[in-house]
CSV table of C-alpha atoms in Angstrom, one decimal:
chain,number,residue,atom,x,y,z
A,1132,UNK,CA,-13.3,10.6,6.6
A,1133,UNK,CA,-13.6,13.0,10.1
A,1134,UNK,CA,-9.7,13.1,12.0
A,1135,UNK,CA,-11.8,11.1,14.9
A,1136,UNK,CA,-12.2,8.0,12.2
A,1137,UNK,CA,-8.6,7.5,11.9
A,1138,UNK,CA,-7.0,4.5,14.0
A,1139,UNK,CA,-4.6,5.2,16.5
A,1140,UNK,CA,-1.9,8.0,15.2
A,1141,UNK,CA,-3.1,10.9,18.1
A,1142,UNK,CA,0.5,12.5,18.3
A,1143,UNK,CA,0.2,12.9,14.1
A,1144,UNK,CA,-3.6,14.3,14.2
A,1145,UNK,CA,-2.9,16.7,17.3
A,1146,UNK,CA,0.1,18.1,15.1
A,1147,UNK,CA,-1.8,18.0,11.8
A,1148,UNK,CA,-5.1,20.0,13.6
A,1149,UNK,CA,-2.3,22.5,15.3
A,1150,UNK,CA,-0.7,23.9,12.3
A,1151,UNK,CA,-3.9,24.6,10.4
A,1152,UNK,CA,-5.2,25.7,13.3
A,1153,UNK,CA,-1.9,28.6,13.3
A,1154,UNK,CA,-1.8,28.9,9.6
A,1155,UNK,CA,1.3,27.0,9.0
A,1156,UNK,CA,0.2,24.0,7.5
A,1157,UNK,CA,3.2,23.5,4.4
A,1158,UNK,CA,1.6,23.4,1.0
A,1159,UNK,CA,3.2,20.0,-0.3
A,1160,UNK,CA,2.7,17.7,2.6
A,1161,UNK,CA,4.4,14.3,1.7
A,1162,UNK,CA,2.5,11.6,3.9
A,1163,UNK,CA,4.3,8.5,4.5
A,1164,UNK,CA,4.3,5.2,6.0
A,1165,UNK,CA,4.1,1.4,5.9
A,1166,UNK,CA,1.0,0.2,4.5
A,1167,UNK,CA,-1.9,0.3,6.6
A,1168,UNK,CA,-1.3,3.1,9.1
A,1169,UNK,CA,-3.9,5.3,8.0
A,1170,UNK,CA,-1.9,7.9,5.5
A,1171,UNK,CA,-4.8,7.9,2.7
A,1172,UNK,CA,-7.3,8.5,5.6
A,1173,UNK,CA,-5.0,11.2,7.6
A,1174,UNK,CA,-4.9,13.0,4.2
A,1175,UNK,CA,-8.7,12.9,3.8
A,1176,UNK,CA,-9.5,14.1,7.5
A,1177,UNK,CA,-6.7,17.0,6.6
A,1178,UNK,CA,-8.6,17.7,3.7
A,1179,UNK,CA,-12.1,18.1,5.4
A,1180,UNK,CA,-10.8,20.4,8.2
A,1181,UNK,CA,-8.9,22.6,5.7
A,1182,UNK,CA,-12.1,22.9,3.8
A,1183,UNK,CA,-14.5,22.9,7.0
A,1184,UNK,CA,-16.4,26.4,7.0
A,1185,UNK,CA,-17.3,25.7,11.1
A,1186,UNK,CA,-14.1,24.0,12.2
A,1187,UNK,CA,-14.3,23.0,16.0
A,1188,UNK,CA,-11.4,22.4,18.2
A,1189,UNK,CA,-10.3,18.9,17.7
A,1190,UNK,CA,-12.6,18.2,14.1
A,1191,UNK,CA,-14.3,19.5,11.4
A,1192,UNK,CA,-17.7,20.1,12.0
A,1193,UNK,CA,-19.6,17.5,9.7
A,1194,UNK,CA,-22.9,19.9,9.4
A,1195,UNK,CA,-21.8,22.6,6.7
A,1196,UNK,CA,-22.2,23.1,3.3
A,1197,UNK,CA,-18.3,21.8,2.5
A,1198,UNK,CA,-18.5,18.7,5.1
A,1199,UNK,CA,-21.8,17.6,3.3
A,1200,UNK,CA,-19.8,17.6,0.1
A,1201,UNK,CA,-16.9,15.7,1.9
A,1202,UNK,CA,-19.6,12.8,3.1
A,1203,UNK,CA,-19.7,12.0,-0.6
A,1204,UNK,CA,-16.1,13.5,-1.7
A,1205,UNK,CA,-17.8,15.6,-4.2
A,1206,UNK,CA,-16.3,19.0,-2.7
A,1207,UNK,CA,-15.4,20.9,-6.0
A,1208,UNK,CA,-11.9,22.5,-4.4
A,1209,UNK,CA,-10.8,18.6,-3.2
A,1210,UNK,CA,-9.3,17.4,-6.2
A,1211,UNK,CA,-8.0,13.3,-6.1
A,1212,UNK,CA,-5.0,11.9,-8.5
A,1213,UNK,CA,-4.6,8.1,-8.2
A,1214,UNK,CA,-3.3,5.6,-10.5
A,1215,UNK,CA,-5.3,4.3,-12.9
A,1216,UNK,CA,-5.1,2.1,-16.2
A,1217,UNK,CA,-5.1,3.1,-19.9
A,1218,UNK,CA,-8.9,2.7,-21.8
A,1219,UNK,CA,-8.9,0.9,-25.2
A,1220,UNK,CA,-8.4,3.9,-27.0
A,1221,UNK,CA,-4.8,3.5,-26.0
A,1222,UNK,CA,-4.7,7.4,-25.2
A,1223,UNK,CA,-3.5,8.2,-21.6
A,1224,UNK,CA,-6.3,8.2,-19.5
A,1225,UNK,CA,-7.4,10.7,-16.8
A,1226,UNK,CA,-8.0,9.9,-13.3
A,1227,UNK,CA,-12.2,11.9,-13.6
A,1228,UNK,CA,-12.6,8.8,-15.9
A,1229,UNK,CA,-12.2,6.5,-12.5
A,1230,UNK,CA,-14.1,8.9,-10.5
A,1231,UNK,CA,-17.3,6.8,-10.0
A,1232,UNK,CA,-15.1,3.9,-9.1
A,1233,UNK,CA,-12.7,6.0,-6.3
A,1234,UNK,CA,-15.4,7.6,-4.7
A,1235,UNK,CA,-17.4,4.1,-3.9
A,1236,UNK,CA,-13.6,2.8,-2.8
A,1237,UNK,CA,-13.5,5.4,-0.2
A,1238,UNK,CA,-16.8,5.2,0.8
A,1239,UNK,CA,-16.6,1.1,1.4
A,1240,UNK,CA,-13.5,2.4,3.3
A,1241,UNK,CA,-10.6,4.2,3.1
A,1242,UNK,CA,-7.9,1.8,4.3
A,1243,UNK,CA,-7.1,-0.1,1.5
A,1244,UNK,CA,-4.1,-0.9,-0.9
A,1245,UNK,CA,-3.0,-0.7,-4.3
A,1246,UNK,CA,-4.4,-4.7,-5.0
A,1247,UNK,CA,-7.3,-4.1,-3.8
A,1248,UNK,CA,-7.4,-1.2,-6.2
A,1249,UNK,CA,-6.7,-2.6,-9.2
A,1250,UNK,CA,-9.4,-5.2,-8.4
A,1251,UNK,CA,-11.7,-2.3,-8.3
A,1252,UNK,CA,-11.2,-1.0,-11.4
A,1253,UNK,CA,-10.4,-4.1,-13.6
A,1254,UNK,CA,-6.9,-3.5,-14.2
A,1255,UNK,CA,-6.0,-7.6,-14.5
A,1256,UNK,CA,-2.4,-8.0,-15.5
A,1257,UNK,CA,-2.5,-4.1,-16.3
A,1258,UNK,CA,0.1,-2.0,-14.5
A,1259,UNK,CA,-1.6,1.2,-13.2
A,1260,UNK,CA,0.6,4.4,-13.4
A,1261,UNK,CA,-0.6,8.4,-13.4
A,1262,UNK,CA,-0.2,9.5,-17.0
A,1263,UNK,CA,1.5,13.1,-18.5
A,1264,UNK,CA,-2.1,14.3,-18.7
A,1265,UNK,CA,-3.0,14.2,-15.3
A,1266,UNK,CA,-0.4,17.1,-14.7
A,1267,UNK,CA,-2.1,19.1,-17.3
A,1268,UNK,CA,-5.4,18.3,-16.0
A,1269,UNK,CA,-4.7,19.3,-12.8
A,1270,UNK,CA,-2.9,22.5,-13.5
A,1271,UNK,CA,-5.6,23.7,-15.9
A,1272,UNK,CA,-8.1,23.3,-12.4
A,1273,UNK,CA,-6.1,25.0,-10.0
A,1274,UNK,CA,-5.7,27.8,-12.8
A,1275,UNK,CA,-9.2,28.7,-11.7
A,1276,UNK,CA,-10.5,30.2,-8.3
A,1277,UNK,CA,-11.6,28.3,-5.1
A,1278,UNK,CA,-15.5,27.7,-5.7
A,1279,UNK,CA,-15.9,27.9,-2.0
A,1280,UNK,CA,-13.5,30.8,-1.7
A,1281,UNK,CA,-11.1,28.6,1.0
A,1282,UNK,CA,-8.6,26.2,-0.3
A,1283,UNK,CA,-7.8,24.3,-3.2
A,1284,UNK,CA,-6.8,20.8,-2.1
A,1285,UNK,CA,-4.9,18.3,-4.2
A,1286,UNK,CA,-4.6,14.5,-2.7
A,1287,UNK,CA,-2.1,12.4,-4.7
A,1288,UNK,CA,-2.5,8.9,-3.7
A,1289,UNK,CA,0.9,6.9,-4.4
A,1290,UNK,CA,2.7,10.0,-6.2
A,1291,UNK,CA,5.6,7.1,-6.9
A,1292,UNK,CA,3.5,5.7,-9.3
A,1293,UNK,CA,3.9,9.2,-11.9
A,1294,UNK,CA,5.4,8.5,-15.1
A,1295,UNK,CA,8.5,10.9,-15.7
A,1296,UNK,CA,6.6,13.4,-17.5
A,1297,UNK,CA,4.2,13.7,-14.9
A,1298,UNK,CA,6.9,13.9,-12.5
A,1299,UNK,CA,8.7,17.0,-13.9
A,1300,UNK,CA,5.4,18.7,-14.5
A,1301,UNK,CA,4.4,18.1,-10.9
A,1302,UNK,CA,7.6,19.6,-10.2
A,1303,UNK,CA,6.8,22.9,-11.6
A,1304,UNK,CA,3.4,23.1,-9.8
A,1305,UNK,CA,5.4,22.3,-6.7
A,1306,UNK,CA,8.2,25.2,-7.1
A,1307,UNK,CA,5.3,27.9,-8.2
A,1308,UNK,CA,1.8,26.2,-6.4
A,1309,UNK,CA,-1.0,28.5,-7.3
A,1310,UNK,CA,-2.2,30.7,-4.1
A,1311,UNK,CA,-4.0,28.4,-1.5
A,1312,UNK,CA,-3.5,25.7,-3.0
A,1313,UNK,CA,-2.6,22.7,-0.6
A,1314,UNK,CA,-0.7,19.7,-1.8
A,1315,UNK,CA,-1.4,15.9,-0.2
A,1316,UNK,CA,1.2,13.4,-1.6
A,1317,UNK,CA,0.2,10.0,0.3
A,1318,UNK,CA,3.2,7.7,-0.5
A,1319,UNK,CA,4.2,4.3,0.4
A,1320,UNK,CA,8.2,4.3,-1.8
A,1321,UNK,CA,8.9,8.2,-1.3
A,1322,UNK,CA,12.5,7.0,-1.9
A,1323,UNK,CA,11.4,6.4,-5.7
A,1324,UNK,CA,9.8,10.2,-6.4
A,1325,UNK,CA,12.2,12.4,-7.9
A,1326,UNK,CA,14.7,14.3,-5.3
A,1327,UNK,CA,13.5,17.5,-6.8
A,1328,UNK,CA,10.1,16.4,-5.2
A,1329,UNK,CA,11.4,15.2,-2.0
A,1330,UNK,CA,13.2,18.7,-1.6
A,1331,UNK,CA,9.9,20.8,-1.8
A,1332,UNK,CA,7.7,18.5,0.5
A,1333,UNK,CA,7.9,18.6,3.9
A,1334,UNK,CA,7.7,15.0,5.4
A,1335,UNK,CA,5.2,13.6,7.8
A,1336,UNK,CA,5.9,9.8,8.3
A,1337,UNK,CA,3.2,7.6,9.9
A,1338,UNK,CA,4.1,4.7,12.7
A,1339,UNK,CA,2.8,1.3,13.3
A,1340,UNK,CA,-0.5,1.5,14.7
A,1341,UNK,CA,-0.5,0.3,18.2
A,1342,UNK,CA,-1.5,-2.9,18.6
A,1343,UNK,CA,-4.1,-2.5,21.7
A,1344,UNK,CA,-6.0,0.8,19.2
A,1345,UNK,CA,-6.4,-2.2,16.2
A,1346,UNK,CA,-7.8,-4.8,18.9
A,1347,UNK,CA,-10.2,-1.4,20.0
A,1348,UNK,CA,-11.6,-1.6,16.7
A,1349,UNK,CA,-11.8,-5.2,15.7
A,1350,UNK,CA,-13.7,-5.9,19.1
A,1351,UNK,CA,-15.9,-2.8,18.4
A,1352,UNK,CA,-16.6,-2.9,14.9
A,1353,UNK,CA,-15.8,-6.4,14.0
A,1354,UNK,CA,-17.4,-8.0,17.2
A,1355,UNK,CA,-14.3,-10.2,17.9
A,1356,UNK,CA,-13.8,-11.4,21.3
A,1357,UNK,CA,-10.6,-9.9,23.5
A,1358,UNK,CA,-8.4,-12.4,22.4
A,1359,UNK,CA,-8.9,-13.2,18.6
A,1360,UNK,CA,-8.6,-9.5,18.4
A,1361,UNK,CA,-5.4,-9.3,20.3
A,1362,UNK,CA,-3.8,-12.5,18.6
A,1363,UNK,CA,-4.8,-10.6,14.9
A,1364,UNK,CA,-4.0,-7.4,15.9
A,1365,UNK,CA,-0.2,-8.6,17.0
A,1366,UNK,CA,-0.2,-10.4,13.5
A,1367,UNK,CA,-0.9,-7.1,11.5
A,1368,UNK,CA,2.2,-5.6,11.9
A,1369,UNK,CA,0.8,-2.1,13.0
A,1370,UNK,CA,-1.5,-2.3,9.7
A,1371,UNK,CA,-5.0,-2.0,9.9
A,1372,UNK,CA,-5.4,-3.4,6.5
A,1373,UNK,CA,-3.5,-6.5,7.0
A,1374,UNK,CA,-5.7,-7.2,10.1
A,1375,UNK,CA,-8.6,-7.0,8.2
A,1376,UNK,CA,-7.0,-9.8,5.9
A,1377,UNK,CA,-6.1,-11.5,8.8
A,1378,UNK,CA,-9.3,-11.9,9.7
A,1379,UNK,CA,-10.8,-12.7,6.3
A,1380,UNK,CA,-8.0,-15.1,5.3
A,1381,UNK,CA,-8.6,-14.3,1.7
A,1382,UNK,CA,-8.0,-16.3,-1.1
A,1383,UNK,CA,-5.0,-13.9,-1.9
A,1384,UNK,CA,-3.2,-14.7,1.5
A,1385,UNK,CA,-4.1,-18.5,0.8
A,1386,UNK,CA,-2.8,-18.3,-2.2
A,1387,UNK,CA,0.5,-16.6,-1.7
A,1388,UNK,CA,0.6,-19.4,1.2
A,1389,UNK,CA,0.3,-22.0,-1.2
A,1390,UNK,CA,2.9,-20.7,-3.9
A,1391,UNK,CA,5.8,-20.9,-1.1
A,1392,UNK,CA,5.5,-23.8,-0.2
A,1393,UNK,CA,5.5,-25.1,-3.5
A,1394,UNK,CA,8.5,-23.1,-4.4
A,1395,UNK,CA,10.2,-24.8,-1.3
A,1396,UNK,CA,8.9,-28.2,-1.8
A,1397,UNK,CA,10.0,-28.5,-5.2
A,1398,UNK,CA,13.1,-26.8,-5.1
A,1399,UNK,CA,14.0,-28.9,-2.4
A,1400,UNK,CA,13.2,-31.8,-4.3
A,1401,UNK,CA,14.4,-30.6,-7.7
A,1402,UNK,CA,11.7,-31.5,-9.5
A,1403,UNK,CA,12.4,-29.5,-12.5
A,1404,UNK,CA,9.5,-30.0,-14.7
A,1405,UNK,CA,6.8,-29.5,-11.7
A,1406,UNK,CA,9.5,-26.3,-11.3
A,1407,UNK,CA,9.0,-24.5,-14.5
A,1408,UNK,CA,5.1,-25.4,-14.1
A,1409,UNK,CA,4.7,-23.6,-11.1
A,1410,UNK,CA,6.9,-20.3,-12.6
A,1411,UNK,CA,4.3,-20.5,-15.2
A,1412,UNK,CA,1.4,-20.4,-12.9
A,1413,UNK,CA,3.1,-17.2,-11.2
A,1414,UNK,CA,3.6,-15.5,-14.4
A,1415,UNK,CA,-0.1,-15.7,-15.2
A,1416,UNK,CA,-0.5,-13.5,-11.7
A,1417,UNK,CA,0.0,-10.2,-13.5
A,1418,UNK,CA,3.1,-8.1,-12.0
A,1419,UNK,CA,1.4,-5.9,-8.6
A,1420,UNK,CA,0.6,-9.4,-7.4
A,1421,UNK,CA,3.8,-10.8,-8.6
A,1422,UNK,CA,5.4,-8.3,-6.4
A,1423,UNK,CA,3.3,-8.9,-3.5
A,1424,UNK,CA,3.9,-12.8,-3.6
A,1425,UNK,CA,8.1,-11.9,-3.1
A,1426,UNK,CA,7.1,-9.4,-0.5
A,1427,UNK,CA,5.3,-12.0,1.1
A,1428,UNK,CA,8.1,-14.7,1.0
A,1429,UNK,CA,10.4,-12.3,2.0
A,1430,UNK,CA,8.3,-12.4,5.3
A,1431,UNK,CA,8.1,-16.0,5.5
A,1432,UNK,CA,11.4,-16.4,4.9
A,1433,UNK,CA,12.2,-13.8,8.0
A,1434,UNK,CA,9.9,-15.4,10.2
A,1435,UNK,CA,11.3,-19.2,9.6
A,1436,UNK,CA,14.7,-17.8,9.9
A,1437,UNK,CA,13.2,-16.3,13.6
A,1438,UNK,CA,11.3,-19.4,14.6
A,1439,UNK,CA,14.7,-21.2,15.0
A,1440,UNK,CA,15.6,-19.0,18.4
A,1441,UNK,CA,12.3,-20.4,20.0
A,1442,UNK,CA,11.2,-17.2,21.3
A,1443,UNK,CA,7.7,-17.2,19.7
A,1444,UNK,CA,6.7,-13.3,21.0
A,1445,UNK,CA,9.0,-12.6,18.3
A,1446,UNK,CA,7.1,-14.9,15.5
A,1447,UNK,CA,4.1,-13.0,13.2
A,1448,UNK,CA,2.4,-16.2,11.3
A,1449,UNK,CA,-0.7,-17.4,11.6
A,1450,UNK,CA,-1.5,-21.1,12.4
A,1451,UNK,CA,-0.9,-22.8,9.0
A,1452,UNK,CA,2.2,-20.5,8.6
A,1453,UNK,CA,3.6,-21.6,11.8
A,1454,UNK,CA,2.4,-25.5,11.1
A,1455,UNK,CA,4.4,-25.9,7.9
A,1456,UNK,CA,6.9,-23.6,9.7
A,1457,UNK,CA,7.6,-26.1,12.3
A,1458,UNK,CA,9.2,-28.3,9.5
A,1459,UNK,CA,10.6,-25.9,7.4
A,1460,UNK,CA,12.6,-23.5,9.6
A,1461,UNK,CA,15.5,-25.5,10.2
A,1462,UNK,CA,16.3,-25.5,6.2
A,1463,UNK,CA,16.7,-21.4,6.4
A,1464,UNK,CA,19.4,-20.6,9.0
A,1465,UNK,CA,22.5,-18.3,9.0
A,1466,UNK,CA,24.1,-19.8,6.4
A,1467,UNK,CA,21.4,-19.3,3.5
A,1468,UNK,CA,19.3,-16.8,5.2
A,1469,UNK,CA,21.0,-13.9,3.2
A,1470,UNK,CA,21.3,-15.6,-0.2
A,1471,UNK,CA,17.8,-16.7,0.0
A,1472,UNK,CA,16.7,-12.9,0.7
A,1473,UNK,CA,18.6,-11.2,-2.0
A,1474,UNK,CA,17.6,-13.8,-4.5
A,1475,UNK,CA,13.7,-12.5,-3.5
A,1476,UNK,CA,14.5,-9.1,-3.5
A,1477,UNK,CA,16.4,-9.3,-7.1
A,1478,UNK,CA,13.6,-11.1,-8.4
A,1479,UNK,CA,11.5,-8.5,-6.9
A,1480,UNK,CA,13.5,-5.7,-8.3
A,1481,UNK,CA,13.0,-8.0,-12.3
A,1482,UNK,CA,9.6,-8.0,-11.6
A,1483,UNK,CA,9.6,-4.2,-11.6
A,1484,UNK,CA,11.9,-3.9,-14.4
A,1485,UNK,CA,8.8,-5.6,-16.5
A,1486,UNK,CA,11.5,-8.6,-16.7
A,1487,UNK,CA,9.6,-11.6,-18.6
A,1488,UNK,CA,8.2,-13.2,-15.4
A,1489,UNK,CA,8.2,-17.1,-16.8
A,1490,UNK,CA,12.4,-17.0,-16.7
A,1491,UNK,CA,12.3,-14.3,-13.6
A,1492,UNK,CA,10.1,-17.8,-11.7
A,1493,UNK,CA,11.9,-20.2,-13.1
A,1494,UNK,CA,15.0,-19.1,-12.6
A,1495,UNK,CA,14.3,-17.8,-8.7
A,1496,UNK,CA,13.3,-21.7,-8.1
A,1497,UNK,CA,16.6,-22.9,-9.5
A,1498,UNK,CA,18.3,-20.9,-7.2
A,1499,UNK,CA,16.2,-21.9,-4.3
A,1500,UNK,CA,17.3,-25.5,-5.3
A,1501,UNK,CA,21.4,-24.1,-4.7
A,1502,UNK,CA,20.4,-21.7,-1.4
A,1503,UNK,CA,18.1,-25.2,0.1
A,1504,UNK,CA,20.6,-27.5,-0.6
A,1505,UNK,CA,23.5,-25.2,1.3
A,1506,UNK,CA,21.8,-24.7,4.6
């Protein structure tokens, strides 16, 4: 991944390149932003530029031995840490055991989310995390000299997935980093990190990608006509991952839409038996997908509320969602919008706390009866 391959974010790229050229790159950089804005691609491009033996004015050379190694993500001084699941042995697993799948994912596209990664490694219903053994492993690796004589770089994707023991051990590394070591932390939930870790990093927040930049890529690489590219870019909310999902109309998005429609219809009709069956179905999705579904529900509730103001330019829904919302929107208004959103947010918190999912979603459907009745 080169800086030139990153979609948009020109000001951020220029800032980073200038820092590296001036030798002022912080030893721990926390790259934040919403899903799909290019955080991981930026970290990869930064690692390539730092490792390049013949860096150019605006990018890595692409031809030196270090760049050749980075083409396949096999550079010996660039280390990756990412959420994984335990192997059947039950012992804490190391990222190295999933390294072939990680490299394969990066080569397919560095624009991906946690759900896509979990599907890649066959996580099913397991929750991924970064185990304490990983901090011990990286401490050992960083104690060695750089094989290429340059920086030793650690890219931590989603550090908020570290368990408490791992976080505390990482803190010690950040407090006393080995010489010429750079940590690049790529986070979507920086508020979940230890305050002491946050205080030892320099934060860089990526804004949503401009619609014109997303549309340009959709036209050039996905051969969309300009009007379709512009519509999809507008619906993406500044996320390239969302834009690709909008093109593919993936099965997951269709599933979430169908589940949302069922939740609202069954709750409005007070079909308790069917609501119980619905909650059991959602409980089988796995916690990461359950959280994604609840985030989708919050977005749909917000879009339906805005639809009542009859300002189409403020709505971000696909055709199928708009068709349903044209009839459903009046049921989401100033009387219940805050309470519906609160119930969905609480359900999301309960999922994260490992509460029984059947209880969470059946309780949610019952609460929707009250909210829709009070509309």
